mmCIF file of C-alpha atoms in Angstrom:
data_model
loop_
_atom_site.group_PDB
_atom_site.id
_atom_site.type_symbol
_atom_site.label_atom_id
_atom_site.label_comp_id
_atom_site.label_asym_id
_atom_site.label_seq_id
_atom_site.Cartn_x
_atom_site.Cartn_y
_atom_site.Cartn_z
ATOM 1 C CA MET T 3 15.530 -33.213 57.342
ATOM 2 C CA ARG T 4 16.278 -32.391 53.685
ATOM 3 C CA ASP T 5 17.226 -34.967 51.104
ATOM 4 C CA ALA T 6 20.836 -34.288 50.084
ATOM 5 C CA SER T 7 20.432 -36.002 46.692
ATOM 6 C CA PHE T 8 18.327 -33.135 45.251
ATOM 7 C CA PRO T 9 19.811 -29.751 46.096
ATOM 8 C CA ARG T 10 17.375 -26.838 45.818
ATOM 9 C CA SER T 11 19.252 -23.744 44.869
ATOM 10 C CA PRO T 12 17.644 -20.519 43.662
ATOM 11 C CA LEU T 13 19.788 -20.710 40.511
ATOM 12 C CA ARG T 14 18.505 -24.167 39.651
ATOM 13 C CA ARG T 15 14.853 -23.107 40.188
ATOM 14 C CA GLY T 16 15.436 -20.031 37.997
ATOM 15 C CA VAL T 17 16.910 -22.142 35.194
ATOM 16 C CA VAL T 18 14.010 -24.613 35.363
ATOM 17 C CA ALA T 19 11.458 -21.759 35.379
ATOM 18 C CA ALA T 20 13.182 -20.151 32.372
ATOM 19 C CA LEU T 21 13.159 -23.450 30.450
ATOM 20 C CA VAL T 22 9.473 -23.995 31.206
ATOM 21 C CA ALA T 23 8.674 -20.420 30.097
ATOM 22 C CA LEU T 24 10.690 -20.876 26.905
ATOM 23 C CA LEU T 25 8.860 -24.128 26.162
ATOM 24 C CA LEU T 26 5.463 -22.444 26.686
ATOM 25 C CA VAL T 27 6.411 -19.556 24.385
ATOM 26 C CA ALA T 28 7.596 -21.992 21.692
ATOM 27 C CA VAL T 29 4.362 -23.998 21.904
ATOM 28 C CA ALA T 30 2.242 -20.849 21.848
ATOM 29 C CA PHE T 31 4.110 -19.391 18.850
ATOM 30 C CA GLY T 32 3.967 -22.712 17.011
ATOM 31 C CA GLY T 33 0.259 -22.969 17.749
ATOM 32 C CA TYR T 34 -0.279 -19.421 16.472
ATOM 33 C CA ARG T 35 1.528 -20.230 13.213
ATOM 34 C CA VAL T 36 -0.532 -23.406 12.779
ATOM 35 C CA LEU T 37 -3.830 -21.579 13.411
ATOM 36 C CA ASN T 38 -2.805 -18.480 11.400
ATOM 37 C CA PRO T 39 -0.914 -19.668 8.319
ATOM 38 C CA ARG T 40 0.511 -17.055 5.974
ATOM 39 C CA GLY T 41 -0.213 -17.373 2.270
ATOM 40 C CA GLU T 42 -1.033 -15.457 -0.886
ATOM 41 C CA LEU T 43 -3.980 -13.699 0.773
ATOM 42 C CA GLY T 44 -2.076 -12.811 3.955
ATOM 43 C CA THR T 45 -2.398 -14.248 7.460
ATOM 44 C CA CYS T 46 -5.599 -16.280 7.563
ATOM 45 C CA PHE T 47 -7.084 -17.676 10.786
ATOM 46 C CA VAL T 48 -8.071 -21.273 10.003
ATOM 47 C CA LEU T 49 -11.433 -21.026 11.792
ATOM 48 C CA SER T 50 -12.433 -17.873 9.889
ATOM 49 C CA ASP T 51 -12.856 -16.840 6.277
ATOM 50 C CA THR T 52 -11.008 -13.522 6.778
ATOM 51 C CA CYS T 53 -7.325 -12.855 6.109
ATOM 52 C CA ARG T 54 -5.290 -9.871 7.318
ATOM 53 C CA SER T 55 -1.950 -8.375 6.241
ATOM 54 C CA VAL T 56 -2.469 -9.053 2.548
ATOM 55 C CA PRO T 57 0.863 -8.725 0.691
ATOM 56 C CA MET T 58 1.258 -5.743 -1.639
ATOM 57 C CA SER T 59 1.948 -8.131 -4.535
ATOM 58 C CA THR T 60 -1.469 -9.759 -4.034
ATOM 59 C CA ILE T 61 -3.231 -6.388 -3.914
ATOM 60 C CA GLU T 62 -1.488 -5.389 -7.149
ATOM 61 C CA ARG T 63 -2.227 -8.698 -8.863
ATOM 62 C CA TYR T 64 -5.952 -8.666 -8.029
ATOM 63 C CA SER T 65 -6.459 -4.967 -8.790
ATOM 64 C CA GLY T 66 -4.259 -4.684 -11.880
ATOM 65 C CA LEU T 67 -2.653 -1.608 -10.309
ATOM 66 C CA GLN T 68 1.003 -0.953 -9.591
ATOM 67 C CA PHE T 69 1.778 1.295 -6.637
ATOM 68 C CA PRO T 70 4.822 3.598 -6.549
ATOM 69 C CA PRO T 71 7.872 2.587 -4.480
ATOM 70 C CA GLY T 72 7.460 3.679 -0.878
ATOM 71 C CA THR T 73 3.740 2.842 -0.694
ATOM 72 C CA ARG T 74 2.782 1.584 2.785
ATOM 73 C CA THR T 75 -0.119 -0.690 3.622
ATOM 74 C CA GLU T 76 -2.090 0.613 6.612
ATOM 75 C CA GLN T 77 -4.889 -1.960 6.570
ATOM 76 C CA SER T 78 -5.588 -4.881 4.320
ATOM 77 C CA MET T 79 -7.868 -7.863 4.291
ATOM 78 C CA ALA T 80 -9.275 -10.543 2.057
ATOM 79 C CA ARG T 81 -12.182 -12.912 2.455
ATOM 80 C CA ILE T 82 -12.126 -16.513 1.308
ATOM 81 C CA PRO T 83 -15.507 -17.950 0.345
ATOM 82 C CA GLY T 84 -15.870 -21.651 1.015
ATOM 83 C CA VAL T 85 -12.864 -23.820 0.278
ATOM 84 C CA VAL T 86 -9.355 -22.371 0.562
ATOM 85 C CA GLY T 87 -7.594 -22.265 -2.797
ATOM 86 C CA PHE T 88 -10.357 -20.666 -4.829
ATOM 87 C CA ARG T 89 -10.367 -16.977 -5.655
ATOM 88 C CA PRO T 90 -11.187 -14.591 -2.810
ATOM 89 C CA ALA T 91 -14.585 -12.990 -2.328
ATOM 90 C CA PHE T 92 -12.757 -9.668 -2.046
ATOM 91 C CA VAL T 93 -9.378 -8.055 -1.465
ATOM 92 C CA SER T 94 -9.244 -4.635 0.196
ATOM 93 C CA ALA T 95 -6.471 -2.287 1.338
ATOM 94 C CA VAL T 96 -5.932 1.214 2.674
ATOM 95 C CA LEU T 97 -2.591 2.510 1.452
ATOM 96 C CA GLN T 98 -0.448 5.539 2.178
ATOM 97 C CA LEU T 99 1.174 6.695 -1.033
ATOM 98 C CA PRO T 100 4.558 8.430 -1.124
ATOM 99 C CA PRO T 101 4.660 12.164 -1.935
ATOM 100 C CA GLN T 102 5.912 11.446 -5.468
ATOM 101 C CA GLY T 103 4.910 8.764 -7.953
ATOM 102 C CA ALA T 104 1.655 7.696 -9.503
ATOM 103 C CA VAL T 105 -0.490 4.597 -9.305
ATOM 104 C CA GLN T 106 -0.359 2.890 -12.693
ATOM 105 C CA VAL T 107 -2.826 0.555 -14.339
ATOM 106 C CA VAL T 108 -0.665 -2.333 -15.543
ATOM 107 C CA GLY T 109 -3.250 -4.879 -16.565
ATOM 108 C CA TYR T 110 -6.647 -6.365 -16.101
ATOM 109 C CA GLY T 111 -6.662 -7.444 -12.450
ATOM 110 C CA LEU T 112 -7.641 -10.940 -11.403
ATOM 111 C CA GLY T 113 -10.638 -9.542 -9.536
ATOM 112 C CA LEU T 114 -12.175 -7.587 -12.349
ATOM 113 C CA ASP T 115 -14.922 -9.809 -13.655
ATOM 114 C CA TRP T 116 -18.156 -8.038 -12.747
ATOM 115 C CA ASP T 117 -19.895 -5.293 -14.674
ATOM 116 C CA GLY T 118 -21.597 -2.400 -12.958
ATOM 117 C CA GLN T 119 -21.032 -0.061 -10.053
ATOM 118 C CA ALA T 120 -21.116 -0.803 -6.343
ATOM 119 C CA ASP T 121 -22.038 1.307 -3.328
ATOM 120 C CA ALA T 122 -18.858 3.186 -2.402
ATOM 121 C CA SER T 123 -20.273 4.832 0.746
ATOM 122 C CA PRO T 124 -19.048 2.162 3.226
ATOM 123 C CA TYR T 125 -15.499 2.634 1.933
ATOM 124 C CA GLU T 126 -15.793 6.416 2.093
ATOM 125 C CA GLN T 127 -16.896 6.030 5.724
ATOM 126 C CA GLN T 128 -13.926 3.740 6.401
ATOM 127 C CA LEU T 129 -11.542 6.406 5.102
ATOM 128 C CA ARG T 130 -13.315 9.176 7.040
ATOM 129 C CA ALA T 131 -12.996 7.106 10.231
ATOM 130 C CA ALA T 132 -9.242 6.888 9.530
ATOM 131 C CA GLY T 133 -9.060 10.692 9.357
ATOM 132 C CA VAL T 134 -8.940 10.996 5.559
ATOM 133 C CA THR T 135 -10.506 14.106 3.991
ATOM 134 C CA ARG T 136 -11.114 15.352 0.434
ATOM 135 C CA ILE T 137 -12.184 11.847 -0.583
ATOM 136 C CA ARG T 138 -13.012 11.252 -4.221
ATOM 137 C CA ILE T 139 -14.006 8.195 -6.209
ATOM 138 C CA ASP T 140 -11.407 7.439 -8.873
ATOM 139 C CA THR T 141 -12.834 4.087 -10.011
ATOM 140 C CA ASN T 142 -16.171 2.392 -9.442
ATOM 141 C CA GLY T 143 -16.908 -0.372 -11.893
ATOM 142 C CA ASP T 144 -15.835 -3.787 -13.119
ATOM 143 C CA GLY T 145 -15.806 -5.039 -9.524
ATOM 144 C CA MET T 146 -13.306 -2.473 -8.255
ATOM 145 C CA ILE T 147 -13.596 0.678 -6.163
ATOM 146 C CA VAL T 148 -10.656 3.065 -5.803
ATOM 147 C CA LEU T 149 -10.969 6.073 -3.491
ATOM 148 C CA THR T 150 -8.315 8.705 -2.871
ATOM 149 C CA GLY T 151 -7.957 11.425 -0.272
ATOM 150 C CA ARG T 152 -5.569 13.219 2.084
ATOM 151 C CA ARG T 153 -4.648 12.789 5.723
ATOM 152 C CA ASP T 154 -2.164 15.078 7.446
ATOM 153 C CA GLY T 155 -0.762 16.079 4.051
ATOM 154 C CA GLN T 156 -0.274 12.438 2.991
ATOM 155 C CA ARG T 157 -1.915 10.891 -0.068
ATOM 156 C CA MET T 158 -4.216 8.005 0.895
ATOM 157 C CA LEU T 159 -5.849 5.387 -1.319
ATOM 158 C CA LEU T 160 -8.407 2.667 -0.678
ATOM 159 C CA VAL T 161 -8.723 -0.147 -3.183
ATOM 160 C CA TYR T 162 -11.487 -2.756 -2.991
ATOM 161 C CA VAL T 163 -11.684 -5.599 -5.520
ATOM 162 C CA ASN T 164 -14.852 -7.706 -5.371
ATOM 163 C CA TYR T 165 -16.046 -10.879 -7.021
ATOM 164 C CA HIS T 166 -19.691 -11.393 -7.880
ATOM 165 C CA ASP T 167 -20.642 -14.865 -9.015
#
C-alpha cells in the first residue's frame, strides 16, 4: 500500500532530477572558475605554472608590438615561475594576421631584458606542425623571437617573449 502523503508523479521526479542536475552543473562550473582563475596572463590552473588563453593586450604589452585590428589568437600561453604576481617566465602566442595591416613596434616590451639570441627551431617546428610554410625569422634577440609565415593564404605570426634571470 502506497503512502498518500508523498505522491510520486513523473513530473515531480523530472523536476527534482532537473534541479539536482542544475545544482551539479553550478558546483562544477564554480569549481572550474576557482581552480582556473582568469587574470592578466590568461586562464591559469592553480596547481600548474602554465596559463592558456593569454589576452591580446598582455601579448602586446610584454612584446612591445601592436597587432593590426582583426588579428586572431590561435594559441597562447604563459608560464609563471614560482609565486604568482611576479613577471612570467615567458609569454607566447600564434596569431593569424588580417590580410591588411602591419605589426608595429610601439615600445620596449616588458619582456625584453635579455641580450643575445635564442634557438628558434622549436618555434619553427611549432609553426610547421600547425601547417605554416615559408617561415622566416623576423626577430631573434633581446629575449624575443618573432617568426612569420603563411598558411592557406593567411599571414601567420609566432611571438615568444622570454625572461632570463
